[in-house]
Amino acid sequence: MRKLELHWKILIGMVLGLVFGYIMTGVAGGETFVSNWIKPLGTIFVKLLKLIAIPLILASLVKGISDLKDISKFRNIGVRTIAIYMCTTLVAIILGLLLVNIIQPGDGISEETITKLTDTYVNDSGVTSKLKTASMQKSKGPLQFLEDMVPDNAIAAMSNNRLMLQVIFFTIFLGISILLIGEKRAKPLKDFFDSLNDVVLKMVDLIMLTAPFAVFALLANVVVSAGDPELLVALLKYAGVVVLGLLIMIVFYGILVAVFTKKNPFWFLKQMSPAQLLAFSTSSSAATLPVTMERVEEHIGVDKEVSSFVLPVGATINMDGTSLYQGVAAVFIAQALAFDLPLSEQLVIVLTALLASIGTAAVPGAGMVMLVIVLESVNFPPEKLAIGLALIFAVDRPLDMFRTVVNITGDATVAALVAKSVGKFGKPKPKHWDDHLDEVK
Ligand code: ASP
């Protein structure tokens, strides 16, 4: 089994999970069995990944910044990262809007399907809870996100995975201050974070040993909790447009990697594949973050000075897949419900989807919450919002899986681009969980 590469093991786990889940849907009590006995394995795995996300950000970002030895380099990395993130997100939204306008998936959808989807999902707790969360988000002012980024209590920030940007803010502050006290006095703290960083990366390796079993559990659960297959089929054209857009984004990243880093894009995607498969299985960029960081640093060769900043920031603010989906979904809903959405209004979508992708939490289903805000920005009638969401709810989970893959691939691509541009793209140096096992024995 050791010979088989990790991504193959994960892929086998995923396929077996899908098949097992499918079989269980046909067995009496199958759904309950999966939910009681299989799902917890997947949940524990996701919890373990989330458990190490904050210590990893803390250790690797402090190490990254304090290794820089020069603050102006950090400014360079910061400016480039944000600028490239904005550009890739804009490309994603515009691509989504182009595809949905050309293919028009919402036009052919029958009244009967709309009624059926509405009846099934309009009062679904998934839809109502998303509307509620969106209305809470909306009541905030335009600069609220900056205010939210600054913690008033470092420990409180670290105790909540949703406050990742606050942790990043505190860590950057800490890292810069470590740089400023001079090498000699900073050494004990730097050594501590260096060592902590190695330890947390080892934890990632150990957790990844269970990944093939965990994805089995995660996917079996997705299959047994999926909606009526007939409704899924009705939305095939819409889902197809989103998936087509996401595939084009992957090609786009491949081109960026080839042109700007001169690396083979297939090699790049292969190195990223374990993280992509996990993103697909967990639907969460935040849960995948530790693995994304490990792959980008050890297997692609991006220096920690870059990856430790670009990736955690990307997981929270850069969501190309989600932005593309928001563009497509908003126009699809408008088409299906015959709501007029001229091109000028669609430009508003470009802006709001860009901001929404910054505000979207890196957890399953968050993109749909921000979709509400995108729809409101084009004056979509509020009384029809629930109907709009009901229309696309049936396929939201599978699309979430695909868009999360694109979200993390986008982050990794930008990390490679920024690293290349500041001369921090080195040789890959993969580590294994048992590298030091002899010393322990
Ligand atoms: N699940 C996505 C992520 O974590 C966000 C979303 O599109 O819902 O990246």
Coordinates of C-alpha atoms and ligand atoms in Angstrom, one line a residue:
M1 CA 0.0 0.0 0.0
R2 CA 2.9 2.3 0.7
K3 CA 3.9 2.3 -2.9
L4 CA 0.5 3.7 -4.0
E5 CA 0.6 7.5 -4.2
L6 CA -1.5 9.4 -1.8
H7 CA -3.9 10.8 -4.4
W8 CA -4.7 7.3 -5.7
K9 CA -5.4 6.1 -2.2
I10 CA -7.7 9.1 -1.6
L11 CA -9.4 8.6 -5.0
I12 CA -10.1 4.9 -4.2
G13 CA -11.6 5.9 -0.9
M14 CA -13.8 8.4 -2.6
V15 CA -15.1 6.0 -5.3
L16 CA -15.7 3.3 -2.7
G17 CA -17.5 5.9 -0.6
L18 CA -19.8 6.9 -3.5
V19 CA -20.6 3.3 -4.3
F20 CA -21.2 2.4 -0.7
G21 CA -23.4 5.5 -0.2
Y22 CA -25.4 4.6 -3.4
I23 CA -25.9 1.0 -2.2
M24 CA -27.0 2.3 1.2
T25 CA -29.7 4.5 -0.3
G26 CA -31.4 1.3 -1.6
V27 CA -31.2 -0.5 1.8
A28 CA -33.9 0.0 4.5
G29 CA -32.3 2.0 7.3
G30 CA -29.2 2.6 5.2
E31 CA -29.3 6.4 5.6
T32 CA -29.5 6.1 9.4
F33 CA -26.7 3.5 9.4
V34 CA -24.4 5.8 7.4
S35 CA -25.3 8.8 9.6
N36 CA -24.7 6.9 12.9
W37 CA -21.7 4.7 12.0
I38 CA -19.9 6.1 9.0
K39 CA -20.4 9.9 9.0
P40 CA -18.6 10.4 12.4
L41 CA -15.3 9.2 10.8
G42 CA -15.5 11.9 8.3
T43 CA -16.5 14.5 10.9
I44 CA -13.6 13.6 13.1
F45 CA -11.1 13.9 10.2
V46 CA -12.5 17.4 9.3
K47 CA -12.3 18.4 13.0
L48 CA -8.6 17.3 13.2
L49 CA -7.7 19.4 10.2
K50 CA -9.5 22.4 11.6
L51 CA -7.8 21.7 15.0
I52 CA -4.4 22.4 13.5
A53 CA -5.3 25.2 11.2
I54 CA -4.8 28.0 13.8
P55 CA -1.5 26.7 15.2
L56 CA -0.3 26.2 11.7
I57 CA -1.1 29.7 10.6
L58 CA 0.6 31.1 13.7
A59 CA 3.7 29.0 13.5
S60 CA 4.3 29.2 9.7
L61 CA 3.4 32.9 9.3
V62 CA 5.7 34.0 12.2
K63 CA 8.4 31.8 10.7
G64 CA 7.7 33.1 7.2
I65 CA 7.9 36.8 8.2
S66 CA 10.8 36.4 10.6
D67 CA 12.8 34.6 7.9
L68 CA 12.4 37.5 5.5
K69 CA 14.8 39.7 7.4
D70 CA 13.5 42.7 5.5
I71 CA 10.0 44.2 5.9
S72 CA 9.9 45.8 2.5
K73 CA 9.9 42.3 1.0
F74 CA 6.8 41.5 3.0
R75 CA 5.1 44.6 1.6
N76 CA 6.0 43.4 -1.9
I77 CA 4.5 40.0 -1.3
G78 CA 1.4 41.5 0.3
V79 CA 0.6 43.9 -2.6
R80 CA 1.2 41.4 -5.3
T81 CA -0.9 38.8 -3.5
I82 CA -3.9 41.0 -3.1
A83 CA -3.6 42.4 -6.7
I84 CA -3.4 38.9 -8.3
Y85 CA -6.2 37.6 -6.1
M86 CA -8.4 40.4 -7.3
C87 CA -7.5 39.7 -11.0
T88 CA -8.2 36.0 -10.9
T89 CA -11.5 36.6 -9.1
L90 CA -12.6 39.1 -11.7
V91 CA -11.7 36.6 -14.5
A92 CA -13.8 34.0 -12.7
I93 CA -16.9 36.2 -12.4
I94 CA -16.7 37.5 -15.9
L95 CA -16.2 34.0 -17.2
G96 CA -19.3 32.8 -15.3
L97 CA -21.4 35.7 -16.6
L98 CA -20.3 35.1 -20.2
L99 CA -21.1 31.4 -20.0
V100 CA -24.5 31.8 -18.4
N101 CA -25.5 34.5 -20.9
I102 CA -24.4 32.4 -23.8
I103 CA -25.8 29.1 -22.7
Q104 CA -28.9 30.5 -20.9
P105 CA -29.6 27.5 -18.7
G106 CA -32.5 29.2 -17.0
D107 CA -34.6 29.8 -20.1
G108 CA -35.6 26.3 -20.9
I109 CA -36.7 25.4 -17.4
S110 CA -40.4 24.5 -17.2
E111 CA -43.0 26.0 -14.9
E112 CA -43.6 22.6 -13.5
T113 CA -40.0 22.1 -12.5
I114 CA -39.9 25.5 -10.9
T115 CA -43.1 24.7 -8.9
K116 CA -41.7 21.3 -7.8
L117 CA -38.3 22.8 -6.7
T118 CA -40.1 25.6 -4.9
D119 CA -42.5 23.3 -3.1
T120 CA -39.7 21.0 -2.1
Y121 CA -37.1 23.5 -0.8
V122 CA -38.7 26.9 -0.1
N123 CA -39.3 26.1 3.5
D124 CA -36.2 23.8 3.8
S125 CA -34.2 24.7 6.9
G126 CA -31.1 24.9 4.6
V127 CA -32.7 27.7 2.5
T128 CA -34.2 29.6 5.5
S129 CA -31.0 29.5 7.5
K130 CA -29.0 30.9 4.6
L131 CA -31.5 33.8 4.2
K132 CA -31.2 34.5 7.9
T133 CA -27.4 34.5 7.9
A134 CA -27.4 36.8 4.8
S135 CA -29.6 39.4 6.4
M136 CA -27.2 39.5 9.4
Q137 CA -24.2 40.0 7.1
K138 CA -26.0 42.7 5.2
S139 CA -26.7 44.9 8.1
K140 CA -23.0 45.7 8.4
G141 CA -21.4 48.8 7.0
P142 CA -19.0 48.8 4.0
L143 CA -15.8 49.1 6.1
Q144 CA -17.0 46.6 8.6
F145 CA -14.8 43.9 7.2
L146 CA -11.7 46.0 8.1
E147 CA -13.0 46.5 11.6
D148 CA -13.7 42.8 11.8
M149 CA -10.1 42.0 10.8
V150 CA -8.6 43.6 13.9
P151 CA -9.0 41.5 17.1
D152 CA -9.3 43.0 20.5
N153 CA -8.3 39.8 22.1
A154 CA -5.7 37.5 20.6
I155 CA -6.7 34.4 22.5
A156 CA -10.4 34.9 21.7
A157 CA -9.4 35.2 18.0
M158 CA -7.5 32.0 18.1
S159 CA -10.3 30.2 19.8
N160 CA -12.6 30.6 16.8
N161 CA -11.8 29.1 13.3
R162 CA -14.1 31.7 11.7
L163 CA -11.8 34.5 12.9
M164 CA -8.9 33.4 10.7
L165 CA -8.3 36.9 9.4
Q166 CA -7.9 38.2 12.9
V167 CA -5.4 35.5 13.7
I168 CA -3.5 36.4 10.5
F169 CA -3.6 40.1 11.5
F170 CA -2.2 39.3 15.0
T171 CA 0.4 37.0 13.6
I172 CA 1.7 39.5 11.0
F173 CA 1.9 42.1 13.8
L174 CA 3.9 39.6 15.9
G175 CA 6.1 38.5 13.1
I176 CA 7.0 42.1 12.1
S177 CA 7.7 43.0 15.7
I178 CA 10.0 39.9 16.0
L179 CA 11.9 41.2 13.0
L180 CA 12.3 44.6 14.6
I181 CA 13.9 43.5 17.8
G182 CA 16.9 42.3 16.0
E183 CA 18.2 38.8 15.2
K184 CA 19.9 38.1 18.5
R185 CA 17.0 38.9 20.8
A186 CA 14.4 37.3 18.5
K187 CA 16.2 34.0 18.4
P188 CA 14.5 32.1 21.2
L189 CA 11.0 33.0 20.0
K190 CA 12.0 32.3 16.4
D191 CA 13.4 28.9 17.3
F192 CA 10.2 28.1 19.2
F193 CA 8.0 28.9 16.2
D194 CA 10.3 27.1 13.8
S195 CA 10.0 24.0 15.9
L196 CA 6.2 24.4 16.4
N197 CA 5.9 24.7 12.6
D198 CA 7.7 21.4 12.0
V199 CA 5.5 19.7 14.6
V200 CA 2.3 21.0 13.1
L201 CA 3.4 19.9 9.6
K202 CA 4.1 16.4 11.1
M203 CA 0.5 16.5 12.5
V204 CA -0.7 17.1 8.9
D205 CA 1.2 14.0 7.7
L206 CA -0.2 11.9 10.5
I207 CA -3.8 13.1 9.8
M208 CA -3.4 12.5 6.1
L209 CA -2.7 8.8 6.8
T210 CA -6.4 8.5 7.6
A211 CA -7.5 10.6 4.6
P212 CA -8.5 7.6 2.3
F213 CA -10.9 6.3 5.0
A214 CA -12.2 9.7 5.9
V215 CA -13.1 10.6 2.3
F216 CA -14.9 7.3 2.1
A217 CA -17.1 8.3 5.1
L218 CA -17.6 11.9 3.8
L219 CA -18.7 10.9 0.3
A220 CA -20.9 8.0 1.5
N221 CA -22.7 10.6 3.7
V222 CA -23.0 13.1 0.8
V223 CA -24.7 10.4 -1.3
V224 CA -27.2 9.3 1.3
S225 CA -28.2 12.8 2.1
A226 CA -28.6 14.0 -1.5
G227 CA -32.0 15.2 -2.7
D228 CA -34.4 13.6 -5.1
P229 CA -32.4 12.5 -8.2
E230 CA -35.2 13.7 -10.5
L231 CA -34.7 17.3 -9.3
L232 CA -31.0 17.0 -9.7
V233 CA -31.5 16.0 -13.4
A234 CA -33.8 19.1 -13.9
L235 CA -30.9 21.3 -12.9
L236 CA -28.3 19.5 -15.0
K237 CA -27.9 22.4 -17.5
Y238 CA -27.3 24.9 -14.8
A239 CA -24.9 22.7 -12.9
G240 CA -23.2 21.9 -16.3
V241 CA -22.6 25.7 -16.9
V242 CA -21.0 26.0 -13.4
V243 CA -18.8 23.0 -13.8
L244 CA -17.8 24.0 -17.3
G245 CA -16.7 27.4 -15.9
L246 CA -14.8 25.8 -13.1
L247 CA -13.0 23.5 -15.5
I248 CA -12.0 26.5 -17.6
M249 CA -10.7 28.1 -14.5
I250 CA -8.4 25.1 -13.8
V251 CA -7.1 25.4 -17.4
F252 CA -6.6 29.1 -16.8
Y253 CA -4.5 28.3 -13.7
G254 CA -2.5 25.8 -15.7
I255 CA -1.7 28.5 -18.3
L256 CA -0.7 30.9 -15.5
V257 CA 1.6 28.3 -14.0
A258 CA 3.1 27.4 -17.3
V259 CA 3.7 31.0 -18.4
F260 CA 4.8 32.6 -15.2
T261 CA 6.6 29.9 -13.4
K262 CA 7.7 27.8 -16.4
K263 CA 6.5 24.6 -14.6
N264 CA 4.5 21.9 -16.2
P265 CA 0.9 22.5 -15.3
F266 CA 0.1 18.8 -15.1
W267 CA 2.9 18.3 -12.6
F268 CA 1.5 21.2 -10.7
L269 CA -2.0 19.7 -10.6
K270 CA -0.6 16.3 -9.7
Q271 CA 1.2 17.7 -6.7
M272 CA -1.9 19.6 -5.6
S273 CA -4.2 16.6 -6.2
P274 CA -4.4 15.3 -2.6
A275 CA -5.5 18.8 -1.4
Q276 CA -8.0 19.1 -4.3
L277 CA -9.5 15.7 -3.5
L278 CA -9.9 16.8 0.1
A279 CA -11.4 20.1 -0.9
F280 CA -13.9 18.1 -2.9
S281 CA -14.7 15.8 -0.1
T282 CA -14.9 18.4 2.7
S283 CA -16.3 21.4 0.7
S284 CA -14.3 23.6 3.0
S285 CA -11.2 25.6 2.0
A286 CA -10.5 26.2 5.7
A287 CA -10.5 22.6 6.6
T288 CA -8.2 21.9 3.6
L289 CA -5.8 24.7 4.4
P290 CA -3.2 22.6 6.3
V291 CA -3.0 20.2 3.4
T292 CA -2.9 23.0 0.8
M293 CA 0.0 24.6 2.7
E294 CA 1.9 21.3 3.0
R295 CA 1.5 20.5 -0.7
V296 CA 2.5 24.0 -1.9
E297 CA 5.5 24.2 0.4
E298 CA 6.9 20.6 0.4
H299 CA 5.7 19.3 -3.0
I300 CA 5.7 22.4 -5.2
G301 CA 8.6 24.2 -3.6
V302 CA 7.1 27.6 -2.7
D303 CA 9.1 29.1 0.2
K304 CA 7.3 29.5 3.5
E305 CA 7.9 33.3 3.4
V306 CA 5.3 33.4 0.6
S307 CA 3.0 30.4 1.2
S308 CA 2.5 31.1 4.9
F309 CA 0.9 34.5 4.0
V310 CA -0.6 33.9 0.6
L311 CA -2.5 30.6 1.4
P312 CA -4.2 31.5 4.7
V313 CA -5.2 34.9 3.3
G314 CA -6.4 33.1 0.1
A315 CA -8.5 30.6 2.0
T316 CA -10.4 33.4 3.5
I317 CA -10.6 36.1 0.9
N318 CA -9.9 34.5 -2.5
M319 CA -12.7 32.3 -3.8
D320 CA -12.7 32.2 -7.6
G321 CA -14.9 29.1 -7.8
T322 CA -17.4 30.6 -5.5
S323 CA -17.5 34.0 -7.4
L324 CA -18.0 32.2 -10.7
Y325 CA -20.8 30.2 -9.2
Q326 CA -22.4 33.4 -7.8
G327 CA -22.4 35.0 -11.2
V328 CA -23.9 32.0 -12.9
A329 CA -26.5 31.3 -10.1
A330 CA -27.7 34.9 -9.9
V331 CA -28.3 35.1 -13.7
F332 CA -29.8 31.6 -13.8
I333 CA -32.3 32.5 -11.1
A334 CA -33.2 35.7 -13.0
Q335 CA -33.6 33.8 -16.2
A336 CA -35.8 31.1 -14.7
L337 CA -38.0 33.5 -12.8
A338 CA -38.2 35.9 -15.8
F339 CA -36.6 38.7 -13.9
D340 CA -35.0 41.2 -16.3
L341 CA -31.3 41.5 -15.7
P342 CA -29.7 43.8 -18.4
L343 CA -26.0 43.8 -18.9
S344 CA -25.5 47.0 -17.0
E345 CA -27.0 45.3 -13.9
Q346 CA -24.7 42.4 -14.4
L347 CA -21.8 44.7 -14.0
V348 CA -23.1 45.3 -10.5
I349 CA -22.9 41.6 -10.0
V350 CA -19.2 41.7 -10.9
L351 CA -18.5 44.1 -8.1
T352 CA -20.7 42.6 -5.5
A353 CA -19.5 39.1 -6.2
L354 CA -15.9 40.3 -5.9
L355 CA -16.6 41.7 -2.5
A356 CA -18.8 38.8 -1.6
S357 CA -16.0 36.4 -2.2
I358 CA -13.9 38.3 0.3
G359 CA -16.7 38.0 2.8
T360 CA -17.6 34.4 2.2
A361 CA -16.6 32.0 5.0
A362 CA -14.4 29.1 3.9
V363 CA -17.0 26.5 5.0
P364 CA -19.6 24.3 3.2
G365 CA -22.5 26.2 1.7
A366 CA -21.2 29.7 2.5
G367 CA -21.2 30.8 -1.1
M368 CA -25.0 30.5 -1.2
V369 CA -25.3 32.9 1.7
M370 CA -23.4 35.5 -0.2
L371 CA -25.5 34.8 -3.3
V372 CA -28.4 36.4 -1.5
I373 CA -26.4 39.6 -1.1
V374 CA -25.4 39.5 -4.8
L375 CA -29.1 39.1 -5.8
E376 CA -30.1 41.9 -3.5
S377 CA -27.6 44.2 -5.2
V378 CA -29.4 43.9 -8.5
N379 CA -32.8 44.7 -6.7
F380 CA -34.1 41.2 -7.0
P381 CA -37.5 41.2 -5.3
P382 CA -37.0 40.2 -1.7
E383 CA -40.2 38.1 -1.6
K384 CA -38.8 35.9 -4.3
L385 CA -35.4 35.3 -2.7
A386 CA -36.5 32.1 -1.0
I387 CA -37.9 30.8 -4.3
G388 CA -34.6 31.7 -6.0
L389 CA -32.5 29.8 -3.5
A390 CA -35.0 26.9 -3.6
L391 CA -34.4 26.6 -7.4
I392 CA -30.7 25.9 -7.0
F393 CA -30.6 24.3 -3.6
A394 CA -30.8 20.7 -4.8
V395 CA -27.4 20.9 -6.6
D396 CA -25.7 23.2 -4.2
R397 CA -23.7 20.6 -2.3
P398 CA -22.2 18.9 -5.4
L399 CA -21.4 22.4 -6.9
D400 CA -19.9 23.4 -3.5
M401 CA -17.6 20.5 -3.8
F402 CA -16.4 21.5 -7.2
R403 CA -16.1 25.2 -6.5
T404 CA -14.0 24.5 -3.3
V405 CA -11.5 22.6 -5.5
V406 CA -11.2 25.7 -7.7
N407 CA -10.9 28.0 -4.6
I408 CA -7.9 26.2 -3.3
T409 CA -6.3 25.6 -6.7
G410 CA -6.6 29.4 -7.3
D411 CA -4.8 30.0 -3.9
A412 CA -2.0 27.6 -4.8
T413 CA -1.6 29.1 -8.2
V414 CA -1.3 32.6 -6.9
A415 CA 1.2 31.4 -4.2
A416 CA 3.3 29.9 -7.0
L417 CA 3.1 33.1 -9.1
V418 CA 4.0 35.4 -6.2
A419 CA 6.8 33.2 -5.1
K420 CA 8.3 33.2 -8.6
S421 CA 8.0 36.9 -8.9
V422 CA 9.9 37.5 -5.7
G423 CA 12.5 34.8 -6.2
K424 CA 11.1 32.4 -3.6
F425 CA 10.3 29.4 -5.7
G426 CA 12.6 26.7 -4.7
K427 CA 12.9 22.9 -5.1
P428 CA 10.2 20.6 -3.7
K429 CA 11.3 18.8 -0.6
P430 CA 8.6 16.3 0.4
K431 CA 8.7 15.0 4.0
H432 CA 7.1 11.8 5.2
W433 CA 5.4 11.0 8.5
D434 CA 8.0 8.4 9.4
D435 CA 11.2 10.4 8.4
H436 CA 12.5 10.4 12.0
L437 CA 10.9 7.2 13.2
D438 CA 14.3 5.5 13.8
E439 CA 15.3 8.2 16.2
V440 CA 12.2 7.5 18.3
K441 CA 12.9 3.8 18.4
Ligands
ASP1 N1 -17.3 25.8 0.4 C1 -16.6 26.9 -0.2 C2 -15.2 27.0 0.4 O1 -14.9 26.6 1.5 C3 -17.2 28.2 0.0 C4 -18.5 28.2 -0.8 O2 -18.5 28.4 -2.0 O3 -19.6 27.9 -0.3 O4 -14.3 27.4 -0.3

